């Protein structure tokens, strides 16, 4: 490497790079945990939406979420018409890293919330059953 960069003895590599015409630029650091601010703002938004769950379901669909089906009777699936805020959150976070971040960013943009850079540390629901409360069918 000394022959390529014409490095002097006892000179660190950054000085050698600068002297040879390279620009050293600090890497932009993203806060991968800043989703917490979005989550707090989303929780504040959701607290008044209990009676308007169709709006929540539509928001999920517009953001690229595959909304689960409900059951009117055992074995009979129907489109989900009602949703509690906990199930709304589970629907957002049921995907892998990239899609989960994309969905939360889309929702944040639509609602005018803080748009996060990362989603590290988000607890992921079990994918077998991510509905928290079943409304249509009494269990």
mmCIF file of N, CA and C in Angstrom:
data_model
loop_
_atom_site.group_PDB
_atom_site.id
_atom_site.type_symbol
_atom_site.label_atom_id
_atom_site.label_comp_id
_atom_site.label_asym_id
_atom_site.label_seq_id
_atom_site.Cartn_x
_atom_site.Cartn_y
_atom_site.Cartn_z
ATOM 1 N N UNK A 1 0.826 -1.183 0.000
ATOM 2 C CA UNK A 1 0.000 0.000 0.000
ATOM 3 C C UNK A 1 0.876 1.254 0.000
ATOM 4 N N UNK A 2 2.019 1.196 0.631
ATOM 5 C CA UNK A 2 2.894 2.372 0.656
ATOM 6 C C UNK A 2 3.313 2.783 -0.746
ATOM 7 N N UNK A 3 3.512 1.811 -1.612
ATOM 8 C CA UNK A 3 3.940 2.154 -2.975
ATOM 9 C C UNK A 3 2.788 2.745 -3.784
ATOM 10 N N UNK A 4 1.572 2.316 -3.534
ATOM 11 C CA UNK A 4 0.421 2.833 -4.272
ATOM 12 C C UNK A 4 0.110 4.265 -3.854
ATOM 13 N N UNK A 5 0.102 4.525 -2.537
ATOM 14 C CA UNK A 5 -0.275 5.843 -2.024
ATOM 15 C C UNK A 5 0.918 6.758 -1.752
ATOM 16 N N UNK A 6 2.116 6.273 -2.007
ATOM 17 C CA UNK A 6 3.310 7.060 -1.715
ATOM 18 C C UNK A 6 3.324 7.499 -0.253
ATOM 19 N N UNK A 7 3.090 6.528 0.641
ATOM 20 C CA UNK A 7 3.024 6.808 2.071
ATOM 21 C C UNK A 7 4.432 6.977 2.634
ATOM 22 N N UNK A 8 4.592 7.965 3.452
ATOM 23 C CA UNK A 8 5.860 8.200 4.131
ATOM 24 C C UNK A 8 5.953 7.271 5.338
ATOM 25 N N UNK A 9 7.164 6.941 5.792
ATOM 26 C CA UNK A 9 7.295 6.131 7.008
ATOM 27 C C UNK A 9 6.633 6.847 8.190
ATOM 28 N N UNK A 10 5.947 6.098 9.029
ATOM 29 C CA UNK A 10 5.265 6.587 10.234
ATOM 30 C C UNK A 10 4.125 7.573 9.939
ATOM 31 N N UNK A 11 3.556 7.538 8.765
ATOM 32 C CA UNK A 11 2.427 8.399 8.413
ATOM 33 C C UNK A 11 1.159 7.543 8.443
ATOM 34 N N UNK A 12 0.099 8.037 9.099
ATOM 35 C CA UNK A 12 -1.119 7.224 9.132
ATOM 36 C C UNK A 12 -1.805 7.260 7.762
ATOM 37 N N UNK A 13 -2.675 6.306 7.545
ATOM 38 C CA UNK A 13 -3.291 6.141 6.223
ATOM 39 C C UNK A 13 -4.186 7.319 5.839
ATOM 40 N N UNK A 14 -4.844 7.974 6.804
ATOM 41 C CA UNK A 14 -5.703 9.105 6.469
ATOM 42 C C UNK A 14 -4.899 10.279 5.911
ATOM 43 N N UNK A 15 -3.757 10.543 6.507
ATOM 44 C CA UNK A 15 -2.903 11.622 6.004
ATOM 45 C C UNK A 15 -2.390 11.291 4.613
ATOM 46 N N UNK A 16 -2.043 10.017 4.395
ATOM 47 C CA UNK A 16 -1.562 9.594 3.084
ATOM 48 C C UNK A 16 -2.656 9.722 2.033
ATOM 49 N N UNK A 17 -3.881 9.365 2.382
ATOM 50 C CA UNK A 17 -4.993 9.486 1.450
ATOM 51 C C UNK A 17 -5.244 10.951 1.083
ATOM 52 N N UNK A 18 -5.251 11.827 2.078
ATOM 53 C CA UNK A 18 -5.459 13.254 1.824
ATOM 54 C C UNK A 18 -4.358 13.820 0.935
ATOM 55 N N UNK A 19 -3.123 13.451 1.248
ATOM 56 C CA UNK A 19 -1.994 13.955 0.482
ATOM 57 C C UNK A 19 -2.034 13.491 -0.963
ATOM 58 N N UNK A 20 -2.674 12.347 -1.223
ATOM 59 C CA UNK A 20 -2.780 11.797 -2.578
ATOM 60 C C UNK A 20 -4.071 12.204 -3.280
ATOM 61 N N UNK A 21 -4.774 13.212 -2.734
ATOM 62 C CA UNK A 21 -5.923 13.765 -3.432
ATOM 63 C C UNK A 21 -7.283 13.201 -3.043
ATOM 64 N N UNK A 22 -7.347 12.317 -2.049
ATOM 65 C CA UNK A 22 -8.625 11.766 -1.617
ATOM 66 C C UNK A 22 -9.248 12.667 -0.556
ATOM 67 N N UNK A 23 -10.569 12.704 -0.548
ATOM 68 C CA UNK A 23 -11.291 13.475 0.467
ATOM 69 C C UNK A 23 -11.849 12.507 1.501
ATOM 70 N N UNK A 24 -11.615 12.771 2.752
ATOM 71 C CA UNK A 24 -12.126 11.941 3.837
ATOM 72 C C UNK A 24 -13.414 12.591 4.334
ATOM 73 N N UNK A 25 -14.524 11.870 4.235
ATOM 74 C CA UNK A 25 -15.829 12.384 4.643
ATOM 75 C C UNK A 25 -16.359 11.500 5.766
ATOM 76 N N UNK A 26 -16.814 12.132 6.838
ATOM 77 C CA UNK A 26 -17.373 11.375 7.954
ATOM 78 C C UNK A 26 -18.660 10.681 7.509
ATOM 79 N N UNK A 27 -18.814 9.462 7.933
ATOM 80 C CA UNK A 27 -19.999 8.679 7.586
ATOM 81 C C UNK A 27 -21.202 9.208 8.361
ATOM 82 N N UNK A 28 -22.316 9.365 7.650
ATOM 83 C CA UNK A 28 -23.547 9.802 8.305
ATOM 84 C C UNK A 28 -24.068 8.648 9.157
ATOM 85 N N UNK A 29 -24.316 8.935 10.410
ATOM 86 C CA UNK A 29 -24.840 7.903 11.302
ATOM 87 C C UNK A 29 -26.343 8.053 11.414
ATOM 88 N N UNK A 30 -27.032 6.931 11.266
ATOM 89 C CA UNK A 30 -28.477 6.920 11.424
ATOM 90 C C UNK A 30 -28.802 6.387 12.813
ATOM 91 N N UNK A 31 -29.821 6.955 13.411
ATOM 92 C CA UNK A 31 -30.283 6.459 14.698
ATOM 93 C C UNK A 31 -31.295 5.357 14.431
ATOM 94 N N UNK A 32 -30.868 4.117 14.578
ATOM 95 C CA UNK A 32 -31.729 2.983 14.251
ATOM 96 C C UNK A 32 -32.792 2.726 15.314
ATOM 97 N N UNK A 33 -32.734 3.470 16.415
ATOM 98 C CA UNK A 33 -33.696 3.304 17.498
ATOM 99 C C UNK A 33 -34.666 4.481 17.595
ATOM 100 N N UNK A 34 -34.669 5.383 16.628
ATOM 101 C CA UNK A 34 -35.532 6.549 16.740
ATOM 102 C C UNK A 34 -36.989 6.250 16.374
ATOM 103 N N UNK A 35 -37.310 4.993 16.111
ATOM 104 C CA UNK A 35 -38.687 4.582 15.890
ATOM 105 C C UNK A 35 -39.513 4.801 17.147
ATOM 106 N N UNK A 36 -38.864 4.891 18.311
ATOM 107 C CA UNK A 36 -39.604 5.051 19.560
ATOM 108 C C UNK A 36 -40.404 6.351 19.560
ATOM 109 N N UNK A 37 -39.845 7.408 18.989
ATOM 110 C CA UNK A 37 -40.573 8.673 18.904
ATOM 111 C C UNK A 37 -41.825 8.499 18.042
ATOM 112 N N UNK A 38 -41.680 7.807 16.916
ATOM 113 C CA UNK A 38 -42.821 7.552 16.035
ATOM 114 C C UNK A 38 -43.868 6.717 16.767
ATOM 115 N N UNK A 39 -43.401 5.729 17.508
ATOM 116 C CA UNK A 39 -44.316 4.840 18.230
ATOM 117 C C UNK A 39 -45.117 5.622 19.278
ATOM 118 N N UNK A 40 -44.467 6.526 19.982
ATOM 119 C CA UNK A 40 -45.174 7.343 20.978
ATOM 120 C C UNK A 40 -46.213 8.234 20.312
ATOM 121 N N UNK A 41 -45.848 8.850 19.196
ATOM 122 C CA UNK A 41 -46.794 9.698 18.468
ATOM 123 C C UNK A 41 -47.948 8.869 17.906
ATOM 124 N N UNK A 42 -47.649 7.667 17.439
ATOM 125 C CA UNK A 42 -48.682 6.778 16.909
ATOM 126 C C UNK A 42 -49.628 6.336 18.030
ATOM 127 N N UNK A 43 -49.089 6.041 19.204
ATOM 128 C CA UNK A 43 -49.930 5.652 20.345
ATOM 129 C C UNK A 43 -50.880 6.786 20.715
ATOM 130 N N UNK A 44 -50.385 8.006 20.665
ATOM 131 C CA UNK A 44 -51.229 9.161 20.951
ATOM 132 C C UNK A 44 -52.343 9.288 19.911
ATOM 133 N N UNK A 45 -52.025 9.029 18.665
ATOM 134 C CA UNK A 45 -53.012 9.064 17.578
ATOM 135 C C UNK A 45 -54.063 7.971 17.782
ATOM 136 N N UNK A 46 -53.617 6.773 18.169
ATOM 137 C CA UNK A 46 -54.515 5.621 18.274
ATOM 138 C C UNK A 46 -55.493 5.710 19.440
ATOM 139 N N UNK A 47 -55.141 6.451 20.479
ATOM 140 C CA UNK A 47 -55.999 6.452 21.677
ATOM 141 C C UNK A 47 -57.401 6.988 21.394
ATOM 142 N N UNK A 48 -57.568 7.791 20.356
ATOM 143 C CA UNK A 48 -58.883 8.334 20.011
ATOM 144 C C UNK A 48 -59.548 7.617 18.843
ATOM 145 N N UNK A 49 -58.972 6.514 18.385
ATOM 146 C CA UNK A 49 -59.481 5.837 17.182
ATOM 147 C C UNK A 49 -60.247 4.551 17.472
ATOM 148 N N UNK A 50 -60.575 4.297 18.717
ATOM 149 C CA UNK A 50 -61.251 3.040 19.043
ATOM 150 C C UNK A 50 -62.591 2.890 18.311
ATOM 151 N N UNK A 51 -63.303 3.993 18.129
ATOM 152 C CA UNK A 51 -64.606 3.909 17.479
ATOM 153 C C UNK A 51 -64.518 4.043 15.957
ATOM 154 N N UNK A 52 -63.330 4.298 15.430
ATOM 155 C CA UNK A 52 -63.166 4.470 13.981
ATOM 156 C C UNK A 52 -62.131 3.482 13.444
ATOM 157 N N UNK A 53 -62.412 2.211 13.685
ATOM 158 C CA UNK A 53 -61.429 1.193 13.317
ATOM 159 C C UNK A 53 -61.346 0.953 11.816
ATOM 160 N N UNK A 54 -62.388 1.277 11.075
ATOM 161 C CA UNK A 54 -62.326 1.095 9.617
ATOM 162 C C UNK A 54 -61.238 1.999 9.025
ATOM 163 N N UNK A 55 -61.037 3.164 9.620
ATOM 164 C CA UNK A 55 -59.967 4.070 9.178
ATOM 165 C C UNK A 55 -58.591 3.447 9.430
ATOM 166 N N UNK A 56 -58.441 2.759 10.554
ATOM 167 C CA UNK A 56 -57.173 2.092 10.867
ATOM 168 C C UNK A 56 -56.891 0.962 9.881
ATOM 169 N N UNK A 57 -57.910 0.197 9.578
ATOM 170 C CA UNK A 57 -57.752 -0.922 8.636
ATOM 171 C C UNK A 57 -57.364 -0.388 7.259
ATOM 172 N N UNK A 58 -58.009 0.673 6.831
ATOM 173 C CA UNK A 58 -57.698 1.273 5.526
ATOM 174 C C UNK A 58 -56.281 1.840 5.506
ATOM 175 N N UNK A 59 -55.860 2.452 6.602
ATOM 176 C CA UNK A 59 -54.496 2.992 6.706
ATOM 177 C C UNK A 59 -53.461 1.882 6.561
ATOM 178 N N UNK A 60 -53.715 0.748 7.184
ATOM 179 C CA UNK A 60 -52.805 -0.395 7.053
ATOM 180 C C UNK A 60 -52.735 -0.879 5.610
ATOM 181 N N UNK A 61 -53.882 -1.032 4.985
ATOM 182 C CA UNK A 61 -53.925 -1.512 3.599
ATOM 183 C C UNK A 61 -53.188 -0.563 2.664
ATOM 184 N N UNK A 62 -53.405 0.754 2.836
ATOM 185 C CA UNK A 62 -52.734 1.750 1.995
ATOM 186 C C UNK A 62 -51.218 1.751 2.201
ATOM 187 N N UNK A 63 -50.783 1.285 3.358
ATOM 188 C CA UNK A 63 -49.353 1.275 3.678
ATOM 189 C C UNK A 63 -48.672 -0.026 3.289
ATOM 190 N N UNK A 64 -49.418 -0.952 2.680
ATOM 191 C CA UNK A 64 -48.822 -2.194 2.194
ATOM 192 C C UNK A 64 -48.947 -3.373 3.140
ATOM 193 N N UNK A 65 -49.830 -3.283 4.115
ATOM 194 C CA UNK A 65 -50.012 -4.374 5.075
ATOM 195 C C UNK A 65 -51.106 -5.314 4.580
ATOM 196 N N UNK A 66 -50.827 -6.596 4.661
ATOM 197 C CA UNK A 66 -51.828 -7.613 4.359
ATOM 198 C C UNK A 66 -52.643 -7.819 5.638
ATOM 199 N N UNK A 67 -53.834 -7.246 5.676
ATOM 200 C CA UNK A 67 -54.676 -7.292 6.878
ATOM 201 C C UNK A 67 -55.326 -8.659 6.994
ATOM 202 N N UNK A 68 -55.267 -9.211 8.200
ATOM 203 C CA UNK A 68 -55.803 -10.554 8.434
ATOM 204 C C UNK A 68 -57.317 -10.581 8.247
ATOM 205 N N UNK A 69 -57.852 -11.770 8.080
ATOM 206 C CA UNK A 69 -59.295 -11.984 7.965
ATOM 207 C C UNK A 69 -59.866 -12.247 9.359
ATOM 208 N N UNK A 70 -61.137 -11.975 9.515
ATOM 209 C CA UNK A 70 -61.843 -12.281 10.746
ATOM 210 C C UNK A 70 -62.683 -13.533 10.492
ATOM 211 N N UNK A 71 -63.326 -14.047 11.511
ATOM 212 C CA UNK A 71 -64.216 -15.201 11.349
ATOM 213 C C UNK A 71 -65.566 -14.878 11.958
ATOM 214 N N UNK A 72 -66.639 -15.089 11.186
ATOM 215 C CA UNK A 72 -67.985 -14.891 11.720
ATOM 216 C C UNK A 72 -68.432 -16.134 12.490
ATOM 217 N N UNK A 73 -67.975 -17.284 12.021
ATOM 218 C CA UNK A 73 -68.208 -18.577 12.665
ATOM 219 C C UNK A 73 -66.951 -19.392 12.435
ATOM 220 N N UNK A 74 -66.716 -20.420 13.235
ATOM 221 C CA UNK A 74 -65.527 -21.245 13.003
ATOM 222 C C UNK A 74 -65.473 -21.747 11.557
ATOM 223 N N UNK A 75 -64.368 -21.434 10.888
ATOM 224 C CA UNK A 75 -64.163 -21.888 9.519
ATOM 225 C C UNK A 75 -64.717 -20.959 8.447
ATOM 226 N N UNK A 76 -65.414 -19.896 8.826
ATOM 227 C CA UNK A 76 -65.979 -18.964 7.854
ATOM 228 C C UNK A 76 -65.270 -17.620 7.992
ATOM 229 N N UNK A 77 -64.414 -17.319 7.011
ATOM 230 C CA UNK A 77 -63.642 -16.073 7.039
ATOM 231 C C UNK A 77 -64.426 -14.937 6.416
ATOM 232 N N UNK A 78 -64.285 -13.767 7.012
ATOM 233 C CA UNK A 78 -64.905 -12.552 6.496
ATOM 234 C C UNK A 78 -63.865 -11.437 6.563
ATOM 235 N N UNK A 79 -64.020 -10.384 5.765
ATOM 236 C CA UNK A 79 -63.081 -9.263 5.858
ATOM 237 C C UNK A 79 -63.124 -8.638 7.250
ATOM 238 N N UNK A 80 -61.987 -8.265 7.739
ATOM 239 C CA UNK A 80 -61.896 -7.637 9.051
ATOM 240 C C UNK A 80 -62.565 -6.270 9.005
ATOM 241 N N UNK A 81 -63.498 -6.034 9.908
ATOM 242 C CA UNK A 81 -64.229 -4.764 9.948
ATOM 243 C C UNK A 81 -63.896 -3.938 11.174
ATOM 244 N N UNK A 82 -63.453 -4.588 12.237
ATOM 245 C CA UNK A 82 -63.112 -3.893 13.469
ATOM 246 C C UNK A 82 -61.723 -4.313 13.924
ATOM 247 N N UNK A 83 -61.025 -3.378 14.549
ATOM 248 C CA UNK A 83 -59.660 -3.674 14.991
ATOM 249 C C UNK A 83 -59.330 -2.827 16.213
ATOM 250 N N UNK A 84 -58.709 -3.449 17.185
ATOM 251 C CA UNK A 84 -58.263 -2.708 18.357
ATOM 252 C C UNK A 84 -56.877 -2.129 18.082
ATOM 253 N N UNK A 85 -56.461 -1.125 18.828
ATOM 254 C CA UNK A 85 -55.145 -0.508 18.598
ATOM 255 C C UNK A 85 -53.959 -1.462 18.744
ATOM 256 N N UNK A 86 -54.064 -2.463 19.621
ATOM 257 C CA UNK A 86 -52.969 -3.411 19.806
ATOM 258 C C UNK A 86 -52.766 -4.265 18.555
ATOM 259 N N UNK A 87 -53.879 -4.693 17.955
ATOM 260 C CA UNK A 87 -53.792 -5.472 16.718
ATOM 261 C C UNK A 87 -53.251 -4.606 15.585
ATOM 262 N N UNK A 88 -53.615 -3.334 15.577
ATOM 263 C CA UNK A 88 -53.076 -2.399 14.583
ATOM 264 C C UNK A 88 -51.550 -2.386 14.662
ATOM 265 N N UNK A 89 -51.015 -2.242 15.868
ATOM 266 C CA UNK A 89 -49.558 -2.221 16.069
ATOM 267 C C UNK A 89 -48.947 -3.557 15.634
ATOM 268 N N UNK A 90 -49.584 -4.660 16.002
ATOM 269 C CA UNK A 90 -49.061 -5.983 15.616
ATOM 270 C C UNK A 90 -49.007 -6.146 14.108
ATOM 271 N N UNK A 91 -49.995 -5.598 13.400
ATOM 272 C CA UNK A 91 -49.999 -5.684 11.940
ATOM 273 C C UNK A 91 -48.791 -4.948 11.343
ATOM 274 N N UNK A 92 -48.409 -3.834 11.925
ATOM 275 C CA UNK A 92 -47.261 -3.078 11.422
ATOM 276 C C UNK A 92 -45.970 -3.861 11.625
ATOM 277 N N UNK A 93 -45.821 -4.448 12.793
ATOM 278 C CA UNK A 93 -44.534 -5.023 13.188
ATOM 279 C C UNK A 93 -44.408 -6.516 12.916
ATOM 280 N N UNK A 94 -45.331 -7.106 12.161
ATOM 281 C CA UNK A 94 -45.266 -8.547 11.909
ATOM 282 C C UNK A 94 -44.268 -8.920 10.810
ATOM 283 N N UNK A 95 -43.778 -7.942 10.065
ATOM 284 C CA UNK A 95 -42.909 -8.211 8.919
ATOM 285 C C UNK A 95 -41.438 -8.170 9.312
ATOM 286 N N UNK A 96 -40.572 -8.493 8.355
ATOM 287 C CA UNK A 96 -39.129 -8.414 8.544
ATOM 288 C C UNK A 96 -38.652 -6.971 8.566
ATOM 289 N N UNK A 97 -37.370 -6.787 8.816
ATOM 290 C CA UNK A 97 -36.783 -5.464 9.041
ATOM 291 C C UNK A 97 -37.117 -4.429 7.969
ATOM 292 N N UNK A 98 -36.830 -4.732 6.725
ATOM 293 C CA UNK A 98 -36.989 -3.736 5.660
ATOM 294 C C UNK A 98 -38.446 -3.361 5.433
ATOM 295 N N UNK A 99 -39.326 -4.352 5.351
ATOM 296 C CA UNK A 99 -40.735 -4.060 5.098
ATOM 297 C C UNK A 99 -41.358 -3.369 6.310
ATOM 298 N N UNK A 100 -40.969 -3.792 7.507
ATOM 299 C CA UNK A 100 -41.495 -3.179 8.727
ATOM 300 C C UNK A 100 -41.146 -1.691 8.768
ATOM 301 N N UNK A 101 -39.905 -1.368 8.442
ATOM 302 C CA UNK A 101 -39.479 0.032 8.431
ATOM 303 C C UNK A 101 -40.219 0.804 7.335
ATOM 304 N N UNK A 102 -40.367 0.199 6.172
ATOM 305 C CA UNK A 102 -41.089 0.850 5.070
ATOM 306 C C UNK A 102 -42.526 1.160 5.476
ATOM 307 N N UNK A 103 -43.186 0.217 6.128
ATOM 308 C CA UNK A 103 -44.586 0.406 6.535
ATOM 309 C C UNK A 103 -44.703 1.509 7.578
ATOM 310 N N UNK A 104 -43.859 1.478 8.596
ATOM 311 C CA UNK A 104 -43.953 2.497 9.643
ATOM 312 C C UNK A 104 -43.620 3.881 9.085
ATOM 313 N N UNK A 105 -42.710 3.945 8.107
ATOM 314 C CA UNK A 105 -42.400 5.235 7.479
ATOM 315 C C UNK A 105 -43.593 5.745 6.667
ATOM 316 N N UNK A 106 -44.276 4.853 5.942
ATOM 317 C CA UNK A 106 -45.451 5.256 5.160
ATOM 318 C C UNK A 106 -46.570 5.755 6.078
ATOM 319 N N UNK A 107 -46.811 5.030 7.160
ATOM 320 C CA UNK A 107 -47.855 5.432 8.105
ATOM 321 C C UNK A 107 -47.497 6.768 8.742
ATOM 322 N N UNK A 108 -46.241 6.918 9.150
ATOM 323 C CA UNK A 108 -45.804 8.170 9.767
ATOM 324 C C UNK A 108 -45.977 9.341 8.807
ATOM 325 N N UNK A 109 -45.634 9.121 7.541
ATOM 326 C CA UNK A 109 -45.771 10.188 6.542
ATOM 327 C C UNK A 109 -47.234 10.571 6.346
ATOM 328 N N UNK A 110 -48.119 9.567 6.247
ATOM 329 C CA UNK A 110 -49.542 9.835 6.040
ATOM 330 C C UNK A 110 -50.171 10.558 7.221
ATOM 331 N N UNK A 111 -49.683 10.270 8.432
ATOM 332 C CA UNK A 111 -50.274 10.861 9.634
ATOM 333 C C UNK A 111 -49.529 12.114 10.099
ATOM 334 N N UNK A 112 -48.447 12.469 9.412
ATOM 335 C CA UNK A 112 -47.673 13.641 9.811
ATOM 336 C C UNK A 112 -46.865 13.413 11.079
ATOM 337 N N UNK A 113 -46.431 12.176 11.298
ATOM 338 C CA UNK A 113 -45.629 11.827 12.473
ATOM 339 C C UNK A 113 -44.146 11.869 12.118
ATOM 340 N N UNK A 114 -43.306 11.748 13.129
ATOM 341 C CA UNK A 114 -41.863 11.666 12.921
ATOM 342 C C UNK A 114 -41.560 10.428 12.082
ATOM 343 N N UNK A 115 -40.730 10.568 11.042
ATOM 344 C CA UNK A 115 -40.385 9.440 10.164
ATOM 345 C C UNK A 115 -39.059 8.844 10.637
ATOM 346 N N UNK A 116 -39.089 7.590 11.106
ATOM 347 C CA UNK A 116 -37.884 6.980 11.685
ATOM 348 C C UNK A 116 -36.869 6.523 10.635
ATOM 349 N N UNK A 117 -35.610 6.417 11.069
ATOM 350 C CA UNK A 117 -34.527 5.912 10.227
ATOM 351 C C UNK A 117 -34.318 4.415 10.410
ATOM 352 N N UNK A 118 -34.749 3.881 11.536
ATOM 353 C CA UNK A 118 -34.496 2.479 11.824
ATOM 354 C C UNK A 118 -35.605 1.868 12.645
ATOM 355 N N UNK A 119 -35.490 0.563 12.857
ATOM 356 C CA UNK A 119 -36.513 -0.144 13.614
ATOM 357 C C UNK A 119 -35.887 -1.171 14.564
ATOM 358 N N UNK A 120 -34.628 -0.958 14.922
ATOM 359 C CA UNK A 120 -33.953 -1.884 15.833
ATOM 360 C C UNK A 120 -34.617 -1.897 17.196
ATOM 361 N N UNK A 121 -34.798 -3.071 17.746
ATOM 362 C CA UNK A 121 -35.342 -3.207 19.084
ATOM 363 C C UNK A 121 -36.849 -3.386 19.140
ATOM 364 N N UNK A 122 -37.518 -3.351 17.996
ATOM 365 C CA UNK A 122 -38.971 -3.537 17.992
ATOM 366 C C UNK A 122 -39.280 -5.002 18.294
ATOM 367 N N UNK A 123 -40.173 -5.211 19.239
ATOM 368 C CA UNK A 123 -40.602 -6.570 19.560
ATOM 369 C C UNK A 123 -41.540 -7.059 18.461
ATOM 370 N N UNK A 124 -41.308 -8.254 17.976
ATOM 371 C CA UNK A 124 -42.087 -8.808 16.871
ATOM 372 C C UNK A 124 -43.091 -9.818 17.430
ATOM 373 N N UNK A 125 -44.375 -9.688 17.042
ATOM 374 C CA UNK A 125 -45.380 -10.642 17.531
ATOM 375 C C UNK A 125 -45.179 -12.008 16.891
ATOM 376 N N UNK A 126 -45.700 -13.043 17.562
ATOM 377 C CA UNK A 126 -45.679 -14.378 16.960
ATOM 378 C C UNK A 126 -46.512 -14.339 15.702
ATOM 379 N N UNK A 127 -45.983 -14.849 14.620
ATOM 380 C CA UNK A 127 -46.679 -14.758 13.339
ATOM 381 C C UNK A 127 -47.847 -15.735 13.212
ATOM 382 N N UNK A 128 -47.958 -16.695 14.101
ATOM 383 C CA UNK A 128 -49.072 -17.630 14.020
ATOM 384 C C UNK A 128 -50.403 -16.936 14.280
ATOM 385 N N UNK A 129 -50.392 -16.045 15.256
ATOM 386 C CA UNK A 129 -51.647 -15.405 15.645
ATOM 387 C C UNK A 129 -51.313 -14.019 16.170
ATOM 388 N N UNK A 130 -51.503 -13.001 15.346
ATOM 389 C CA UNK A 130 -51.100 -11.666 15.757
ATOM 390 C C UNK A 130 -52.277 -10.757 16.055
ATOM 391 N N UNK A 131 -53.498 -11.270 16.017
ATOM 392 C CA UNK A 131 -54.658 -10.489 16.434
ATOM 393 C C UNK A 131 -54.747 -10.549 17.945
ATOM 394 N N UNK A 132 -54.852 -9.435 18.600
ATOM 395 C CA UNK A 132 -54.866 -9.421 20.061
ATOM 396 C C UNK A 132 -56.254 -9.678 20.618
ATOM 397 N N UNK A 133 -57.272 -9.099 19.999
ATOM 398 C CA UNK A 133 -58.645 -9.287 20.454
ATOM 399 C C UNK A 133 -59.509 -9.660 19.265
ATOM 400 N N UNK A 134 -60.228 -10.752 19.370
ATOM 401 C CA UNK A 134 -61.129 -11.161 18.280
ATOM 402 C C UNK A 134 -62.504 -10.604 18.593
ATOM 403 N N UNK A 135 -63.058 -9.856 17.672
ATOM 404 C CA UNK A 135 -64.278 -9.112 17.943
ATOM 405 C C UNK A 135 -65.520 -9.815 17.401
ATOM 406 N N UNK A 136 -65.498 -10.286 16.185
ATOM 407 C CA UNK A 136 -66.708 -10.809 15.544
ATOM 408 C C UNK A 136 -67.189 -12.119 16.156
ATOM 409 N N UNK A 137 -66.286 -13.028 16.407
ATOM 410 C CA UNK A 137 -66.665 -14.348 16.890
ATOM 411 C C UNK A 137 -66.365 -14.436 18.382
ATOM 412 N N UNK A 138 -67.316 -14.805 19.174
ATOM 413 C CA UNK A 138 -67.036 -14.982 20.606
ATOM 414 C C UNK A 138 -66.365 -16.336 20.786
ATOM 415 N N UNK A 139 -65.255 -16.325 21.508
ATOM 416 C CA UNK A 139 -64.450 -17.538 21.669
ATOM 417 C C UNK A 139 -64.786 -18.210 22.966
#
